[in-house]
mmCIF file of N, CA and C in Angstrom:
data_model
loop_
_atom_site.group_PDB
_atom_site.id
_atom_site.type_symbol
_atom_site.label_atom_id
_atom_site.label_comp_id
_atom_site.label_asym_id
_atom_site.label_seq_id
_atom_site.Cartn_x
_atom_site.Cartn_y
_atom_site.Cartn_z
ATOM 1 N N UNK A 1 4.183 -72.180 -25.067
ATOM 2 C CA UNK A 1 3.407 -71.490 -26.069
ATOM 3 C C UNK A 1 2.489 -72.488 -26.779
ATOM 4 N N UNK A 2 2.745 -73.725 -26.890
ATOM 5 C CA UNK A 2 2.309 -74.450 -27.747
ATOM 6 C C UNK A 2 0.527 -75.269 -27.186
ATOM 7 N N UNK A 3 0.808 -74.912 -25.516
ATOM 8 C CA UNK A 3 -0.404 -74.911 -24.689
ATOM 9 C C UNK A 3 -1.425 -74.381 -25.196
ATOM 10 N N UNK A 4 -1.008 -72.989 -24.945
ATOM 11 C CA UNK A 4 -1.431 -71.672 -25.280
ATOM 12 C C UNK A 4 -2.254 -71.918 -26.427
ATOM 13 N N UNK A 5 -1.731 -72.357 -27.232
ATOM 14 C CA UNK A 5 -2.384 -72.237 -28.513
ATOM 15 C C UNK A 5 -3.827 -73.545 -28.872
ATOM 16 N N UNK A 6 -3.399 -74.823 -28.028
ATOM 17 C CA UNK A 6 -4.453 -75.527 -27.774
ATOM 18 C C UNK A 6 -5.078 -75.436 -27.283
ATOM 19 N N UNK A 7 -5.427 -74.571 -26.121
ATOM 20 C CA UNK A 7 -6.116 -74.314 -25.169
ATOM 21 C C UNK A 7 -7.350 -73.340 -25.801
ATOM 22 N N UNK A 8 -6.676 -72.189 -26.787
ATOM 23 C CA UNK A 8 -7.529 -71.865 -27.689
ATOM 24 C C UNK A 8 -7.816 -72.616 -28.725
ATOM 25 N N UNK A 9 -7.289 -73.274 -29.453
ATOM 26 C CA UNK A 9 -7.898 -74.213 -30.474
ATOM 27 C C UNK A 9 -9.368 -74.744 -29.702
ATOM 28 N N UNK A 10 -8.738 -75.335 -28.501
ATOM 29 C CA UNK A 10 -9.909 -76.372 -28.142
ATOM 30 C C UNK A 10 -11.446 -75.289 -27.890
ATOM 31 N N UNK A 11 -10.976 -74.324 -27.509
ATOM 32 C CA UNK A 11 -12.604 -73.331 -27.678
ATOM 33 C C UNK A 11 -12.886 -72.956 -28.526
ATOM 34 N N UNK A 12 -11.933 -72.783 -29.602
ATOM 35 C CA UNK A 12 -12.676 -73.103 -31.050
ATOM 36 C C UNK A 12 -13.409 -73.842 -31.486
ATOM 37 N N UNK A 13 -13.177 -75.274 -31.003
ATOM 38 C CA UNK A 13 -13.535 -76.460 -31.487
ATOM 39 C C UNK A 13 -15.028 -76.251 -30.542
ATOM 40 N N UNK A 14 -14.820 -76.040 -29.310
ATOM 41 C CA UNK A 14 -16.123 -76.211 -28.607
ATOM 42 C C UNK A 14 -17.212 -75.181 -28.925
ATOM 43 N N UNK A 15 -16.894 -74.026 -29.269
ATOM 44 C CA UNK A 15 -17.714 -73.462 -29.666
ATOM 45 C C UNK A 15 -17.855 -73.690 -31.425
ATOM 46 N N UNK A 16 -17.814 -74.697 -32.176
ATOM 47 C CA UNK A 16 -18.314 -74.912 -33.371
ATOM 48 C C UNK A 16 -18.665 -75.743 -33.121
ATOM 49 N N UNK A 17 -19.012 -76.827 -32.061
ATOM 50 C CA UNK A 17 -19.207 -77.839 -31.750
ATOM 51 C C UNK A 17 -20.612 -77.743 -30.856
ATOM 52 N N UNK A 18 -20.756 -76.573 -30.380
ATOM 53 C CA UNK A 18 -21.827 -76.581 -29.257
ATOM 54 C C UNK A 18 -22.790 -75.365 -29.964
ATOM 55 N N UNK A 19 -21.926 -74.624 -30.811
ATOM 56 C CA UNK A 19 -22.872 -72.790 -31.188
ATOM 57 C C UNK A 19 -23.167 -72.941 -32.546
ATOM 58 N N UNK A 20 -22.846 -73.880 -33.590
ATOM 59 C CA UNK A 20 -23.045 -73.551 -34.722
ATOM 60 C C UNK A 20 -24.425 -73.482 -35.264
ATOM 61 N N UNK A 21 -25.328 -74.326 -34.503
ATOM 62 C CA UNK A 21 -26.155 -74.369 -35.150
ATOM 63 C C UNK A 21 -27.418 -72.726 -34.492
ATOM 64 N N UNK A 22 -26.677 -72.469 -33.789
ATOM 65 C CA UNK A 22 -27.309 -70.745 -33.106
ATOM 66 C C UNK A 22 -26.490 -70.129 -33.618
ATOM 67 N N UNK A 23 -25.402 -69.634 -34.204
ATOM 68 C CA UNK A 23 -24.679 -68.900 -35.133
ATOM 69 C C UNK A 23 -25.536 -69.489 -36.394
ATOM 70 N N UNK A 24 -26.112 -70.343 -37.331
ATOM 71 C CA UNK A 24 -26.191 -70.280 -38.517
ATOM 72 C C UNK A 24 -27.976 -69.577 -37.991
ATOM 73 N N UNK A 25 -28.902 -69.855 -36.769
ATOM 74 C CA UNK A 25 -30.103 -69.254 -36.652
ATOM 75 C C UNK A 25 -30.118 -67.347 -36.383
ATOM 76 N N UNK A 26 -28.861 -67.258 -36.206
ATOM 77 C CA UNK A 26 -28.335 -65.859 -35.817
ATOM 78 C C UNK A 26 -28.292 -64.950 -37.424
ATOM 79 N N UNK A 27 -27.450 -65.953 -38.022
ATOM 80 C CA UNK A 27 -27.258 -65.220 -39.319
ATOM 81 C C UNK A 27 -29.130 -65.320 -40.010
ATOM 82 N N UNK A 28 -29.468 -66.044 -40.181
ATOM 83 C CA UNK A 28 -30.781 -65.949 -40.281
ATOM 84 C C UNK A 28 -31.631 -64.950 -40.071
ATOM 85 N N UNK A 29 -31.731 -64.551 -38.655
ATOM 86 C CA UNK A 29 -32.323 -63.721 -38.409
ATOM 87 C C UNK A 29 -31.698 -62.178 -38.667
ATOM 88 N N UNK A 30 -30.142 -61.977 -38.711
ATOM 89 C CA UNK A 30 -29.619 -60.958 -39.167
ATOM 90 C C UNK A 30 -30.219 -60.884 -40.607
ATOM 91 N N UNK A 31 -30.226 -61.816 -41.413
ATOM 92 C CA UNK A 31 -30.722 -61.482 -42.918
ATOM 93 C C UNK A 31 -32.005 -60.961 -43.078
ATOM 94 N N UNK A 32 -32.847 -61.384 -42.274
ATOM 95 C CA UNK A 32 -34.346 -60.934 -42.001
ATOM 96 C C UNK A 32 -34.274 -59.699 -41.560
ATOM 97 N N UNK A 33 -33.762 -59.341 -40.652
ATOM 98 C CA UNK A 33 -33.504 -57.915 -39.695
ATOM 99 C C UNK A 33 -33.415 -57.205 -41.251
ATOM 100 N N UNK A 34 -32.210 -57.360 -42.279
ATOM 101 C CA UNK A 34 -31.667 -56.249 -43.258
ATOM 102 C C UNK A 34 -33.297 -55.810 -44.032
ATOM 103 N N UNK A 35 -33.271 -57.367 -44.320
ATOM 104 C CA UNK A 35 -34.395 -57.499 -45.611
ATOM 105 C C UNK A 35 -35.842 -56.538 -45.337
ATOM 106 N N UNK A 36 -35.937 -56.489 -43.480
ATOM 107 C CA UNK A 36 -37.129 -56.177 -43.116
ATOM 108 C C UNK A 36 -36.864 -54.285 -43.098
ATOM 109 N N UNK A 37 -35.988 -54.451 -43.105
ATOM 110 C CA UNK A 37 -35.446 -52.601 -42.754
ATOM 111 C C UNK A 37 -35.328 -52.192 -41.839
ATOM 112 N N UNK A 38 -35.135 -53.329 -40.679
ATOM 113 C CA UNK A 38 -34.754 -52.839 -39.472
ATOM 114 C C UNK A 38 -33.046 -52.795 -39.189
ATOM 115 N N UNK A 39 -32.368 -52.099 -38.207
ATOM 116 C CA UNK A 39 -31.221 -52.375 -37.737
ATOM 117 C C UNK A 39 -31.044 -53.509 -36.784
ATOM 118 N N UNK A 40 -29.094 -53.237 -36.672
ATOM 119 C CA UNK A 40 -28.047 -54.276 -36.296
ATOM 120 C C UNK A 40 -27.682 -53.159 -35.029
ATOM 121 N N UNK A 41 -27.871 -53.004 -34.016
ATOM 122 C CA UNK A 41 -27.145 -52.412 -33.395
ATOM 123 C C UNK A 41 -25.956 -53.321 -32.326
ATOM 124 N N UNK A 42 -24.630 -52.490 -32.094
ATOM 125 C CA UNK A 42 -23.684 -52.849 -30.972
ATOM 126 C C UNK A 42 -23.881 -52.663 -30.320
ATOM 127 N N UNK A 43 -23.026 -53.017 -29.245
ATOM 128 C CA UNK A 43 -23.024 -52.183 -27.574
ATOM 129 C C UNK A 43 -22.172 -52.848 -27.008
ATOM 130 N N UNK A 44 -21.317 -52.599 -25.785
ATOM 131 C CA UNK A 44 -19.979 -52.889 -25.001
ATOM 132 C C UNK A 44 -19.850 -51.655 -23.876
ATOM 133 N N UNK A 45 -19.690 -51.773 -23.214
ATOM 134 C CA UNK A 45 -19.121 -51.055 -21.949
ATOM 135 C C UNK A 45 -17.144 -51.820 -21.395
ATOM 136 N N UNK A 46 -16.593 -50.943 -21.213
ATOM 137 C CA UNK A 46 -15.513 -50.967 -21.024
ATOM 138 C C UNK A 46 -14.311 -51.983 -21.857
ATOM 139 N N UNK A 47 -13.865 -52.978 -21.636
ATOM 140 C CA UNK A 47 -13.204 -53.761 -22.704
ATOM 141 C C UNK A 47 -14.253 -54.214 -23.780
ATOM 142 N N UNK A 48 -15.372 -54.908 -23.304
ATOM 143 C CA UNK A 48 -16.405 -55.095 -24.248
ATOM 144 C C UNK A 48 -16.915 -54.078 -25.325
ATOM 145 N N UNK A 49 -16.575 -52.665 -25.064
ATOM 146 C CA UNK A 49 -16.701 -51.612 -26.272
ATOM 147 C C UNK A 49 -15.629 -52.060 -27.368
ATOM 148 N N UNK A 50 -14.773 -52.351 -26.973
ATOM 149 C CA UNK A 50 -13.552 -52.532 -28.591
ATOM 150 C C UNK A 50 -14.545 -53.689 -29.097
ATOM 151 N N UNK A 51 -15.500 -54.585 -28.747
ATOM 152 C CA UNK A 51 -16.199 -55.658 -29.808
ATOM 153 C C UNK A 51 -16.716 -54.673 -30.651
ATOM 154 N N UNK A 52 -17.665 -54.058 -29.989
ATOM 155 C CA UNK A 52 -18.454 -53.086 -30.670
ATOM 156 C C UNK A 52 -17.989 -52.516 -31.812
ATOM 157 N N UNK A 53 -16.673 -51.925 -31.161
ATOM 158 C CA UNK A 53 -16.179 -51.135 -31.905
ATOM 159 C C UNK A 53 -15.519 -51.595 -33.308
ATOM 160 N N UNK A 54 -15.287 -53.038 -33.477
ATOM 161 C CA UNK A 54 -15.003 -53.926 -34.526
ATOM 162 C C UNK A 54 -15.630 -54.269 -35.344
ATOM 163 N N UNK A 55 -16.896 -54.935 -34.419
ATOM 164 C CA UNK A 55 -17.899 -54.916 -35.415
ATOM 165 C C UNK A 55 -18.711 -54.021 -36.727
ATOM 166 N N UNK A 56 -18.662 -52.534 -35.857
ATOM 167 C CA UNK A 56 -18.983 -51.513 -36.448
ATOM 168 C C UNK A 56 -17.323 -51.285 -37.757
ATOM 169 N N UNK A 57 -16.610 -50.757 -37.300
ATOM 170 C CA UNK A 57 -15.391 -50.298 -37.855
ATOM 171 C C UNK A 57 -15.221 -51.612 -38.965
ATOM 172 N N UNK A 58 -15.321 -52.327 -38.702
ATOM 173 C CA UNK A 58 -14.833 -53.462 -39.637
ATOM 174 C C UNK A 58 -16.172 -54.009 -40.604
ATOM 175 N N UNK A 59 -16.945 -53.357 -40.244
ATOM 176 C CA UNK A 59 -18.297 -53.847 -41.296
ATOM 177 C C UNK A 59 -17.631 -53.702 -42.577
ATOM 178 N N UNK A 60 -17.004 -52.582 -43.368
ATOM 179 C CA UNK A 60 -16.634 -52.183 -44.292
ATOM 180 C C UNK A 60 -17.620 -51.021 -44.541
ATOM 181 N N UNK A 61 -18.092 -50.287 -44.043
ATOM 182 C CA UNK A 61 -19.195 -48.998 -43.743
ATOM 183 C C UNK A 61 -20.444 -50.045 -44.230
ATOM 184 N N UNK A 62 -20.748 -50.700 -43.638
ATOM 185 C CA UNK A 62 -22.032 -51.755 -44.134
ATOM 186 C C UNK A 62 -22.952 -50.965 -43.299
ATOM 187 N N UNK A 63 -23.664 -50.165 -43.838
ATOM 188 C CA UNK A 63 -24.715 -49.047 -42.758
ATOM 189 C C UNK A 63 -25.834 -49.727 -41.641
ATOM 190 N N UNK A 64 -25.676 -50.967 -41.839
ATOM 191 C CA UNK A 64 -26.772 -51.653 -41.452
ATOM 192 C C UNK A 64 -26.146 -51.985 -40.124
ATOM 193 N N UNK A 65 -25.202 -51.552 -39.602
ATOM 194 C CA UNK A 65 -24.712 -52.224 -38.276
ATOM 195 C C UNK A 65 -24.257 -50.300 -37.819
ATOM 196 N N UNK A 66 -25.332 -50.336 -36.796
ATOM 197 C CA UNK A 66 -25.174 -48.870 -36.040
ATOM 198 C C UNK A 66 -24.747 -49.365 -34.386
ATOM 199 N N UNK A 67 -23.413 -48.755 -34.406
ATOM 200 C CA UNK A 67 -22.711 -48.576 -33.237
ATOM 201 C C UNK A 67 -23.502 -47.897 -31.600
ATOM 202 N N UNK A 68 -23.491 -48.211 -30.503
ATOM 203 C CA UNK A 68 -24.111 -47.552 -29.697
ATOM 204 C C UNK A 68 -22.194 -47.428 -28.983
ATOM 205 N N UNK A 69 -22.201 -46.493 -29.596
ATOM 206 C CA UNK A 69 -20.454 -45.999 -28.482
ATOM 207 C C UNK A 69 -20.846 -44.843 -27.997
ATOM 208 N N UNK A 70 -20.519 -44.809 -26.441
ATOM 209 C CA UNK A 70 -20.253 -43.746 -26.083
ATOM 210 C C UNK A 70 -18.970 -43.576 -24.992
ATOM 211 N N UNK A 71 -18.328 -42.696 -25.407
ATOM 212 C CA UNK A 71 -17.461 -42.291 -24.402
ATOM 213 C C UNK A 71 -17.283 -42.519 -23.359
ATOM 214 N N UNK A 72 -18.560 -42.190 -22.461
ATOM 215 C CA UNK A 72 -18.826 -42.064 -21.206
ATOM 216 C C UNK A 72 -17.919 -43.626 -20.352
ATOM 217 N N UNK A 73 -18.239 -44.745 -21.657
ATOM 218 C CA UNK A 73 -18.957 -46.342 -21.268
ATOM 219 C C UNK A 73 -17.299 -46.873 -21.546
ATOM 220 N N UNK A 74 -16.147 -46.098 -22.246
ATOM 221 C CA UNK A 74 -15.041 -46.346 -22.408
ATOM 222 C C UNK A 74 -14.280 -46.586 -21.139
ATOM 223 N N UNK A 75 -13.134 -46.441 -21.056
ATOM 224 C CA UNK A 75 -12.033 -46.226 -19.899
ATOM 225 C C UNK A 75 -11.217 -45.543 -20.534
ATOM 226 N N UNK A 76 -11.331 -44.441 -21.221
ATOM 227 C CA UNK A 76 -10.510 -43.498 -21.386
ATOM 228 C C UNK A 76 -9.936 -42.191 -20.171
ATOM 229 N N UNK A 77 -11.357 -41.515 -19.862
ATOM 230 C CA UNK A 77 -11.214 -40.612 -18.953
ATOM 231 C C UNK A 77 -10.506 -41.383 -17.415
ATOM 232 N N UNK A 78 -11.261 -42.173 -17.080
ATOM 233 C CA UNK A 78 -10.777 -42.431 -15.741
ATOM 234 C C UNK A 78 -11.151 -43.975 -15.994
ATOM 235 N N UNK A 79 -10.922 -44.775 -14.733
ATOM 236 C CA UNK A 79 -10.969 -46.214 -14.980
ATOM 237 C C UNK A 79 -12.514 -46.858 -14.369
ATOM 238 N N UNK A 80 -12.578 -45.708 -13.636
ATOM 239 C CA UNK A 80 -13.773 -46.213 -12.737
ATOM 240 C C UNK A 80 -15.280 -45.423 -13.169
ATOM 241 N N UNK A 81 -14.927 -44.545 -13.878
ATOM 242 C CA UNK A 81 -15.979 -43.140 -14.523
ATOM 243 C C UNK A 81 -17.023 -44.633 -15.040
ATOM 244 N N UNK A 82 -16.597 -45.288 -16.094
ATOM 245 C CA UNK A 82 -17.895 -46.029 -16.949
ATOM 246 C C UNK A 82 -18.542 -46.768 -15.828
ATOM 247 N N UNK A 83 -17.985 -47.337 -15.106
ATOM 248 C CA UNK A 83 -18.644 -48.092 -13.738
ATOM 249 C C UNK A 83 -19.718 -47.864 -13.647
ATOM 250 N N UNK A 84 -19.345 -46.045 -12.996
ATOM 251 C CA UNK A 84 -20.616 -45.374 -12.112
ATOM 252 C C UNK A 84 -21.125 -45.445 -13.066
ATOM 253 N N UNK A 85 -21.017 -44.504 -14.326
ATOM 254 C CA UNK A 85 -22.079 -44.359 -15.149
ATOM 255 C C UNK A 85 -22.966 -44.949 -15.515
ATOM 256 N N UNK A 86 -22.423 -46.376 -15.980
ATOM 257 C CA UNK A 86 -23.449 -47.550 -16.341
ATOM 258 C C UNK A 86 -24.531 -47.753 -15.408
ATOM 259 N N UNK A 87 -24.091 -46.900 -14.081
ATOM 260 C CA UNK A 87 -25.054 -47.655 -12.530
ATOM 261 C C UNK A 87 -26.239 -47.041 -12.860
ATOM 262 N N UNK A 88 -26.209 -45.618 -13.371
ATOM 263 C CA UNK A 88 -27.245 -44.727 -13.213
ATOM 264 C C UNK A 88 -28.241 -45.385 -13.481
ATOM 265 N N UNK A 89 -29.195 -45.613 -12.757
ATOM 266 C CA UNK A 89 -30.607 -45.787 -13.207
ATOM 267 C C UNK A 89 -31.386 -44.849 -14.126
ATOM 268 N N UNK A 90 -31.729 -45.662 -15.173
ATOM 269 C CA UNK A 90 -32.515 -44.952 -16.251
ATOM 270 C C UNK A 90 -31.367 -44.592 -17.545
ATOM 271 N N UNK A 91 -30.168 -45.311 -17.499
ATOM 272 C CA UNK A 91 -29.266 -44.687 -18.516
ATOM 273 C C UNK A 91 -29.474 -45.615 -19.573
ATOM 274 N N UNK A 92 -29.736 -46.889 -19.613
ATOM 275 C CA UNK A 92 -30.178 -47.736 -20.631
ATOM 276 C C UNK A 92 -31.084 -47.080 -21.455
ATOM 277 N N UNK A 93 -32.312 -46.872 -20.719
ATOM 278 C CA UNK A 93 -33.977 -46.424 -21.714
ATOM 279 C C UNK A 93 -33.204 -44.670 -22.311
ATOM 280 N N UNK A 94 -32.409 -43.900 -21.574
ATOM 281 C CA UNK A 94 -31.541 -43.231 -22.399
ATOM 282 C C UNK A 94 -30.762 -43.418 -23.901
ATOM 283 N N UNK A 95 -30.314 -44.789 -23.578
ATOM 284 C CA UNK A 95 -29.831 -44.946 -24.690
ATOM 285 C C UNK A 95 -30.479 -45.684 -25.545
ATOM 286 N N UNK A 96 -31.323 -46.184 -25.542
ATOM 287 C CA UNK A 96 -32.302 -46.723 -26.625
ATOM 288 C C UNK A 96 -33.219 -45.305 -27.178
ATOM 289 N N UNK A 97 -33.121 -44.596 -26.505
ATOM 290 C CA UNK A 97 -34.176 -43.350 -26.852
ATOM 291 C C UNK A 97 -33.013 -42.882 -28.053
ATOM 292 N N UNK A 98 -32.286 -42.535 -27.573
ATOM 293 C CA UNK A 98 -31.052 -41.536 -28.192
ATOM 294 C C UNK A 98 -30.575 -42.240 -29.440
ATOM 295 N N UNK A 99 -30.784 -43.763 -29.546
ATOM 296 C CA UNK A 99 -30.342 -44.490 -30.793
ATOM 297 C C UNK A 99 -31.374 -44.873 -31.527
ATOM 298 N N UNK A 100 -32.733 -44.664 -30.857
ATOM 299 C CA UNK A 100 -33.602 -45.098 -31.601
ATOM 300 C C UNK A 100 -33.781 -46.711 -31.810
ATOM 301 N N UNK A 101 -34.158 -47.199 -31.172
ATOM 302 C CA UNK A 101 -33.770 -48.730 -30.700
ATOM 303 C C UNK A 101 -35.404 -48.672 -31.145
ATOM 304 N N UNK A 102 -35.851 -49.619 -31.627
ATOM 305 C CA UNK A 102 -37.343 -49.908 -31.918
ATOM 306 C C UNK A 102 -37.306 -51.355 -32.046
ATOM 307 N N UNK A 103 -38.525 -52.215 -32.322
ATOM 308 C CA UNK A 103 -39.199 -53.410 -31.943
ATOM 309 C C UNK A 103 -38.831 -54.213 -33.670
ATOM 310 N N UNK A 104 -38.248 -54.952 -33.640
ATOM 311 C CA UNK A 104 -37.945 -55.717 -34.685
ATOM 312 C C UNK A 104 -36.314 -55.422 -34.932
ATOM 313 N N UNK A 105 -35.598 -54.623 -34.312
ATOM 314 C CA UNK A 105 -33.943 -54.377 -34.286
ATOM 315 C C UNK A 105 -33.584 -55.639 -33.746
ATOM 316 N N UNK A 106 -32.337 -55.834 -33.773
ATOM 317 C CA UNK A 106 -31.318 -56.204 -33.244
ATOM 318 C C UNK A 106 -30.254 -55.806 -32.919
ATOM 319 N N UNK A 107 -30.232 -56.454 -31.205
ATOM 320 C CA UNK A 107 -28.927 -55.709 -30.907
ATOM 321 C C UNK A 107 -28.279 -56.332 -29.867
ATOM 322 N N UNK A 108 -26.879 -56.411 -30.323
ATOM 323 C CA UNK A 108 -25.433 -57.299 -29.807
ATOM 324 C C UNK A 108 -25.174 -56.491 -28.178
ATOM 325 N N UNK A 109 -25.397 -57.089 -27.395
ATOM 326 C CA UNK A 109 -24.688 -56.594 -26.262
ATOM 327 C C UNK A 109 -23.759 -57.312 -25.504
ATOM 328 N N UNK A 110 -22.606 -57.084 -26.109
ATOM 329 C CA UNK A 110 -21.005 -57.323 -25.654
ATOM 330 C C UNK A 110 -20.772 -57.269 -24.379
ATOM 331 N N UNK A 111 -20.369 -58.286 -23.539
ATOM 332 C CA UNK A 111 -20.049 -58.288 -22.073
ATOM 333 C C UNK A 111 -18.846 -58.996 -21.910
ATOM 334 N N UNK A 112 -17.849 -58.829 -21.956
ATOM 335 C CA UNK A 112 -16.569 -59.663 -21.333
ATOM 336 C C UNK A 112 -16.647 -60.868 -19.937
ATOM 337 N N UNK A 113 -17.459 -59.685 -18.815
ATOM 338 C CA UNK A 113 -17.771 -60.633 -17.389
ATOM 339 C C UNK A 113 -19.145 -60.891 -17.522
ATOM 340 N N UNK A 114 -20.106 -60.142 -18.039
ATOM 341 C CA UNK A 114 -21.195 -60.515 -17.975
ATOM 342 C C UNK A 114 -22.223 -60.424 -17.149
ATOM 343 N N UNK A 115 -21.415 -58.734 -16.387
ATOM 344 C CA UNK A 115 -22.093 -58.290 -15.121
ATOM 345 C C UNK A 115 -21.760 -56.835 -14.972
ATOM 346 N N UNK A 116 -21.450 -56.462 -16.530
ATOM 347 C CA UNK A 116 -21.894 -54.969 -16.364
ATOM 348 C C UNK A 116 -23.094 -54.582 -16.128
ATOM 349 N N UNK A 117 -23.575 -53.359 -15.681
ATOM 350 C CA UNK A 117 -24.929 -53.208 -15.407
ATOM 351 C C UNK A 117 -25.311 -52.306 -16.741
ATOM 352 N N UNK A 118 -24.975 -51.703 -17.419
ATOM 353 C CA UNK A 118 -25.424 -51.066 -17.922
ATOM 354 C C UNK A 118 -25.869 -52.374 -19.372
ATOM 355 N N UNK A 119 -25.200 -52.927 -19.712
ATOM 356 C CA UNK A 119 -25.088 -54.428 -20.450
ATOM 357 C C UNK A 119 -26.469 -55.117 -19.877
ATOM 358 N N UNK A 120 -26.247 -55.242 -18.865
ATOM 359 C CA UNK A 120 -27.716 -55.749 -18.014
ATOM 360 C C UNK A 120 -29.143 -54.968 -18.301
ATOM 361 N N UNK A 121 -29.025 -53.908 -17.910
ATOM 362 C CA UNK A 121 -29.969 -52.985 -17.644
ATOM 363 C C UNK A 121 -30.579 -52.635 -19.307
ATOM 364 N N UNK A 122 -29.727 -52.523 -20.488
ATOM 365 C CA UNK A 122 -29.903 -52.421 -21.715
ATOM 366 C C UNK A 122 -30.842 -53.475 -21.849
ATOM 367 N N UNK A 123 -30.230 -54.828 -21.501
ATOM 368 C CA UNK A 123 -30.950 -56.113 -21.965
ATOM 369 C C UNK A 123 -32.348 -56.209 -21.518
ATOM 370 N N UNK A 124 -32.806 -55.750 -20.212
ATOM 371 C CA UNK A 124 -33.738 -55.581 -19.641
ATOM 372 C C UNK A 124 -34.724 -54.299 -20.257
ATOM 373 N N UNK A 125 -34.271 -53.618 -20.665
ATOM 374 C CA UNK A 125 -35.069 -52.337 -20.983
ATOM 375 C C UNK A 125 -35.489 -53.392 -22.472
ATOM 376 N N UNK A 126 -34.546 -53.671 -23.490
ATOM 377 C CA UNK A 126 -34.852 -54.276 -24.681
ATOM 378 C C UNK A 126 -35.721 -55.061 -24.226
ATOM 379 N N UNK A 127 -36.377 -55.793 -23.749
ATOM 380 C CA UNK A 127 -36.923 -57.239 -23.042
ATOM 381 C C UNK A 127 -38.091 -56.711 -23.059
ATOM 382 N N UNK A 128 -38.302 -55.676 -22.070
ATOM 383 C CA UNK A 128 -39.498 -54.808 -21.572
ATOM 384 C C UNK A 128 -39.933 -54.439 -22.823
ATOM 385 N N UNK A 129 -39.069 -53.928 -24.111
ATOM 386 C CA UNK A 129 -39.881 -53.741 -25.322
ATOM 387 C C UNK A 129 -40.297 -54.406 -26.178
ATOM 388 N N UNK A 130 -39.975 -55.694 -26.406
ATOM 389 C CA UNK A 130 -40.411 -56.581 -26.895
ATOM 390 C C UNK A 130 -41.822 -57.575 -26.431
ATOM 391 N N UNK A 131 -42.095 -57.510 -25.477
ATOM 392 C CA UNK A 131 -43.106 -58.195 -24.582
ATOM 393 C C UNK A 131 -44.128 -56.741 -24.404
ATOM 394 N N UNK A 132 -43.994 -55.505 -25.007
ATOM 395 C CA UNK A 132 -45.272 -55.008 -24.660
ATOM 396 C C UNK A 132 -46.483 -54.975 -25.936
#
């Protein structure tokens, strides 16, 4: 157990050691985001939804952090349902439509592996809106 516990310490350490100074440019720009009146949005597909879902739930109802959960993107119904779903082409620009995602937001997209597609495909649609 006592591994265990260094093994996480030590990615503690590495990530305050390697991220802090992009965590303190992060908070930065989150303060700008509030000040400007734009949103904080989440996002997660399958284990990566409970971030989301923390972030949001645990704000303390801080309105400024809007959740993109959907069901579909869970593993509730079946294990493999969010998979497909995420595959659909065109379900990202769906969900930026449906949340209202606009140009000066921010938004967290939670990936555990880092090869969900719908995680992907979000990032890419956001990308495409920023550069037009």
């Amino acid at each position: 157990m006592k591994e265990v516990f260094e093994v996480g310490l030590d990615i503690i350490k590495k990530i305050q050691e390697t991220q802090s100074e992009k965590l303190e440019q992060t908070g930065h720009l989150m303060a700008q985001t509030f000040m400007e009146g734009h949103k904080f949005f989440v996002s997660g597909s399958g284990h990566s939804h409970t971030m989301a879902e923390e972030m949001y739930a645990r704000a303390g109802g801080f309105a400024f952090v809007v959740p993109i959960l959907t069901s579909e993107l869970t593993m509730t119904e079946h294990p493999t349902k969010s998979s497909n779903i995420e595959r659909l082409s065109g379900y990202a620009k769906i969900l930026v439509d449906l949340y209202g995602v606009s140009c000066g937001d921010v938004v967290l997209i939670a990936s555990n592996s880092g090869r969900n597609a719908i995680q992907s495909n979000l990032h890419l649609k956001l990308k495409i809106m920023v550069h037009m």
